[in-house]
Structure formats: structure tokens, C-alpha cells
PDB file of C-alpha atoms in Angstrom:
ATOM      1  CA  UNK A 587       1.724 -34.487  19.898  1.00  0.00           C
ATOM      2  CA  UNK A 588       3.029 -31.140  18.978  1.00  0.00           C
ATOM      3  CA  UNK A 589       0.377 -28.771  17.630  1.00  0.00           C
ATOM      4  CA  UNK A 590       1.220 -25.699  15.592  1.00  0.00           C
ATOM      5  CA  UNK A 591      -1.767 -23.470  15.059  1.00  0.00           C
ATOM      6  CA  UNK A 592      -1.792 -20.909  12.265  1.00  0.00           C
ATOM      7  CA  UNK A 593      -4.077 -17.946  11.946  1.00  0.00           C
ATOM      8  CA  UNK A 594      -4.406 -14.720   9.948  1.00  0.00           C
ATOM      9  CA  UNK A 595      -5.043 -15.979   6.434  1.00  0.00           C
ATOM     10  CA  UNK A 596      -7.693 -14.440   4.216  1.00  0.00           C
ATOM     11  CA  UNK A 597      -8.313 -12.506   1.010  1.00  0.00           C
ATOM     12  CA  UNK A 598      -6.392  -9.358   0.183  1.00  0.00           C
ATOM     13  CA  UNK A 599      -5.957  -7.149  -2.914  1.00  0.00           C
ATOM     14  CA  UNK A 600      -2.607  -6.941  -4.627  1.00  0.00           C
ATOM     15  CA  UNK A 601      -0.400  -4.399  -2.952  1.00  0.00           C
ATOM     16  CA  UNK A 602      -2.042  -4.919   0.450  1.00  0.00           C
ATOM     17  CA  UNK A 603      -0.702  -6.528   3.655  1.00  0.00           C
ATOM     18  CA  UNK A 604      -1.506  -9.464   5.769  1.00  0.00           C
ATOM     19  CA  UNK A 605      -0.023 -10.990   8.890  1.00  0.00           C
ATOM     20  CA  UNK A 606       0.093 -14.719   9.562  1.00  0.00           C
ATOM     21  CA  UNK A 607       0.709 -16.092  13.017  1.00  0.00           C
ATOM     22  CA  UNK A 608       1.673 -19.554  14.295  1.00  0.00           C
ATOM     23  CA  UNK A 609       1.350 -20.448  17.957  1.00  0.00           C
ATOM     24  CA  UNK A 610       3.831 -23.055  19.155  1.00  0.00           C
ATOM     25  CA  UNK A 611       3.999 -25.126  22.334  1.00  0.00           C
ATOM     26  CA  UNK A 612       6.305 -23.503  24.887  1.00  0.00           C
ATOM     27  CA  UNK A 613       8.398 -26.594  25.386  1.00  0.00           C
ATOM     28  CA  UNK A 614       9.829 -26.475  21.874  1.00  0.00           C
ATOM     29  CA  UNK A 615       9.938 -22.714  21.467  1.00  0.00           C
ATOM     30  CA  UNK A 616      13.495 -22.006  22.584  1.00  0.00           C
ATOM     31  CA  UNK A 617      15.026 -24.922  20.639  1.00  0.00           C
ATOM     32  CA  UNK A 618      13.260 -25.191  17.351  1.00  0.00           C
ATOM     33  CA  UNK A 619      13.709 -23.362  14.079  1.00  0.00           C
ATOM     34  CA  UNK A 620      10.417 -22.028  12.874  1.00  0.00           C
ATOM     35  CA  UNK A 621       9.622 -21.839   9.176  1.00  0.00           C
ATOM     36  CA  UNK A 622       6.844 -20.775   6.816  1.00  0.00           C
ATOM     37  CA  UNK A 623       6.089 -22.719   3.695  1.00  0.00           C
ATOM     38  CA  UNK A 624       3.450 -22.253   1.022  1.00  0.00           C
ATOM     39  CA  UNK A 625       1.792 -24.402  -1.477  1.00  0.00           C
ATOM     40  CA  UNK A 626      -0.307 -23.283  -4.464  1.00  0.00           C
ATOM     41  CA  UNK A 627      -2.633 -25.617  -6.306  1.00  0.00           C
ATOM     42  CA  UNK A 628      -0.697 -27.997  -8.570  1.00  0.00           C
ATOM     43  CA  UNK A 629       2.658 -26.796  -7.242  1.00  0.00           C
ATOM     44  CA  UNK A 630       5.223 -28.191  -4.819  1.00  0.00           C
ATOM     45  CA  UNK A 631       5.466 -26.903  -1.267  1.00  0.00           C
ATOM     46  CA  UNK A 632       7.874 -23.971  -1.244  1.00  0.00           C
ATOM     47  CA  UNK A 633       9.949 -22.617   1.633  1.00  0.00           C
ATOM     48  CA  UNK A 634       9.222 -18.954   2.300  1.00  0.00           C
ATOM     49  CA  UNK A 635      11.164 -17.969   5.362  1.00  0.00           C
ATOM     50  CA  UNK A 636      12.736 -19.369   8.526  1.00  0.00           C
ATOM     51  CA  UNK A 637      13.755 -17.936  11.847  1.00  0.00           C
ATOM     52  CA  UNK A 638      16.262 -19.536  14.286  1.00  0.00           C
ATOM     53  CA  UNK A 639      15.924 -19.329  18.038  1.00  0.00           C
ATOM     54  CA  UNK A 640      18.601 -16.566  18.200  1.00  0.00           C
ATOM     55  CA  UNK A 641      16.765 -14.571  15.544  1.00  0.00           C
ATOM     56  CA  UNK A 642      18.690 -15.263  12.354  1.00  0.00           C
ATOM     57  CA  UNK A 643      16.380 -15.234   9.333  1.00  0.00           C
ATOM     58  CA  UNK A 644      16.410 -16.441   5.757  1.00  0.00           C
ATOM     59  CA  UNK A 645      14.006 -15.752   2.927  1.00  0.00           C
ATOM     60  CA  UNK A 646      13.323 -17.081  -0.452  1.00  0.00           C
ATOM     61  CA  UNK A 647      14.209 -14.597  -3.140  1.00  0.00           C
ATOM     62  CA  UNK A 648      10.671 -13.894  -4.303  1.00  0.00           C
ATOM     63  CA  UNK A 649       9.650 -12.491  -0.901  1.00  0.00           C
ATOM     64  CA  UNK A 650      12.758 -10.603   0.189  1.00  0.00           C
ATOM     65  CA  UNK A 651      11.994  -7.019   0.989  1.00  0.00           C
ATOM     66  CA  UNK A 652       8.232  -7.780   1.191  1.00  0.00           C
ATOM     67  CA  UNK A 653       7.844 -10.394   3.877  1.00  0.00           C
ATOM     68  CA  UNK A 654       9.216 -10.377   7.453  1.00  0.00           C
ATOM     69  CA  UNK A 655       9.381 -13.289   9.776  1.00  0.00           C
ATOM     70  CA  UNK A 656       9.605 -12.613  13.489  1.00  0.00           C
ATOM     71  CA  UNK A 657       9.342 -14.254  16.843  1.00  0.00           C
ATOM     72  CA  UNK A 658       7.180 -13.084  19.793  1.00  0.00           C
ATOM     73  CA  UNK A 659       8.730 -14.952  22.698  1.00  0.00           C
ATOM     74  CA  UNK A 660       6.079 -14.027  25.285  1.00  0.00           C
ATOM     75  CA  UNK A 661       3.404 -15.729  23.221  1.00  0.00           C
ATOM     76  CA  UNK A 662       5.582 -18.424  21.689  1.00  0.00           C
ATOM     77  CA  UNK A 663       4.287 -17.237  18.343  1.00  0.00           C
ATOM     78  CA  UNK A 664       6.000 -16.733  15.026  1.00  0.00           C
ATOM     79  CA  UNK A 665       4.669 -14.112  12.642  1.00  0.00           C
ATOM     80  CA  UNK A 666       4.922 -13.620   8.901  1.00  0.00           C
ATOM     81  CA  UNK A 667       4.290 -10.033   7.986  1.00  0.00           C
ATOM     82  CA  UNK A 668       3.356  -9.950   4.307  1.00  0.00           C
ATOM     83  CA  UNK A 669       3.396  -6.662   2.509  1.00  0.00           C
ATOM     84  CA  UNK A 670       3.098  -5.548  -1.177  1.00  0.00           C
ATOM     85  CA  UNK A 671       1.447  -8.918  -1.819  1.00  0.00           C
ATOM     86  CA  UNK A 672       1.032 -10.187  -5.358  1.00  0.00           C
ATOM     87  CA  UNK A 673      -1.428 -12.654  -6.949  1.00  0.00           C
ATOM     88  CA  UNK A 674       1.575 -15.057  -7.171  1.00  0.00           C
ATOM     89  CA  UNK A 675       1.601 -15.156  -3.353  1.00  0.00           C
ATOM     90  CA  UNK A 676      -1.708 -16.938  -3.420  1.00  0.00           C
ATOM     91  CA  UNK A 677      -1.289 -20.232  -1.660  1.00  0.00           C
ATOM     92  CA  UNK A 678      -1.924 -22.195   1.550  1.00  0.00           C
ATOM     93  CA  UNK A 679       0.656 -21.140   4.039  1.00  0.00           C
ATOM     94  CA  UNK A 680       2.033 -23.685   6.511  1.00  0.00           C
ATOM     95  CA  UNK A 681       3.993 -23.192   9.730  1.00  0.00           C
ATOM     96  CA  UNK A 682       6.664 -25.754  10.484  1.00  0.00           C
ATOM     97  CA  UNK A 683       9.183 -26.523  13.260  1.00  0.00           C
ATOM     98  CA  UNK A 684      12.567 -28.166  12.989  1.00  0.00           C
ATOM     99  CA  UNK A 685      14.898 -29.244  15.764  1.00  0.00           C
ATOM    100  CA  UNK A 686      17.862 -28.925  13.459  1.00  0.00           C
ATOM    101  CA  UNK A 687      18.391 -27.757   9.895  1.00  0.00           C
ATOM    102  CA  UNK A 688      20.919 -28.481   7.249  1.00  0.00           C
ATOM    103  CA  UNK A 689      18.840 -26.986   4.494  1.00  0.00           C
ATOM    104  CA  UNK A 690      16.114 -24.660   5.657  1.00  0.00           C
ATOM    105  CA  UNK A 691      14.372 -24.925   2.261  1.00  0.00           C
ATOM    106  CA  UNK A 692      13.914 -28.688   2.622  1.00  0.00           C
ATOM    107  CA  UNK A 693      10.422 -29.527   3.902  1.00  0.00           C
ATOM    108  CA  UNK A 694      11.455 -33.040   4.953  1.00  0.00           C
ATOM    109  CA  UNK A 695      13.721 -31.551   7.646  1.00  0.00           C
ATOM    110  CA  UNK A 696      10.796 -30.083   9.542  1.00  0.00           C
ATOM    111  CA  UNK A 697       9.258 -32.387  12.185  1.00  0.00           C
ATOM    112  CA  UNK A 698       6.043 -30.611  13.014  1.00  0.00           C
ATOM    113  CA  UNK A 699       3.488 -28.870  10.808  1.00  0.00           C
ATOM    114  CA  UNK A 700       0.388 -26.862  11.171  1.00  0.00           C
ATOM    115  CA  UNK A 701      -2.790 -27.386   9.164  1.00  0.00           C
ATOM    116  CA  UNK A 702      -2.193 -24.322   7.085  1.00  0.00           C
ATOM    117  CA  UNK A 703      -4.073 -21.103   6.423  1.00  0.00           C
ATOM    118  CA  UNK A 704      -5.237 -19.901   2.951  1.00  0.00           C
ATOM    119  CA  UNK A 705      -4.026 -16.622   1.480  1.00  0.00           C
ATOM    120  CA  UNK A 706      -5.653 -15.386  -1.641  1.00  0.00           C
ATOM    121  CA  UNK A 707      -4.474 -12.236  -3.406  1.00  0.00           C
ATOM    122  CA  UNK A 708      -6.658 -10.700  -6.039  1.00  0.00           C
ATOM    123  CA  UNK A 709      -5.460  -8.323  -8.793  1.00  0.00           C
TER     124      UNK A 709
END
């Protein structure tokens, strides 16, 4: 069973920064696309960003210029650097892995998921 382990969530004031991390088993690291999703209470799960094994990245419009997704190969860990956070960024954030992607925004295309980490942004 593939385990993705997120860390780094917490509470932060609007305008602040936070880094989320997701550690991935080494045997999928070089082949899988790694994504971050978020889900706020009462809302659908939303794709935030994705990074491909070769480093190509995509972001949802609301986080462009504020969030950065990156890969740390030595630790088989994907990071989500969150800057200039807003109360609308409050959600539970999930790490996900996909062996192939036709639509990176589609949650159903991801095979493995972490348990999530809560991010709360206060105004």
C-alpha cells in the first residue's frame, strides 16, 4: 500500500507563509505526477498544483504567483510553498500521486492520496 505523508499545516495570518510537504515512497517517485488538492468545508475538492517528474508545473489560477510546488529528489518529497496566503486558502490540503494524467485537475485520475493537513488562515 502506497503511503503519502503530509506535514506542515497549521494556522497562519493573512499575508503570511507556510510550507506543506509530502513524503512519497521512493519506488513511485521517478514515475508519478505529484499534485496538491484542497477541500474547504462544504466545498468540492479543488486541484491546486501539480508537478511532473521532469519538473513541469501547473497551478490553478487563484494561487498563481503565490504558491510554488517543487520536488526534492533526495528526500522523495514534494513541497507546496504558500505565500501571501488569504482566508480563502483555508482548507484541508491533500497530496496525491498519479501514474498518468489527462486532466491534472481531475481528482479521480490520482491513484494515491495522503490523509491531508489542515491550513487555517485568519484575517
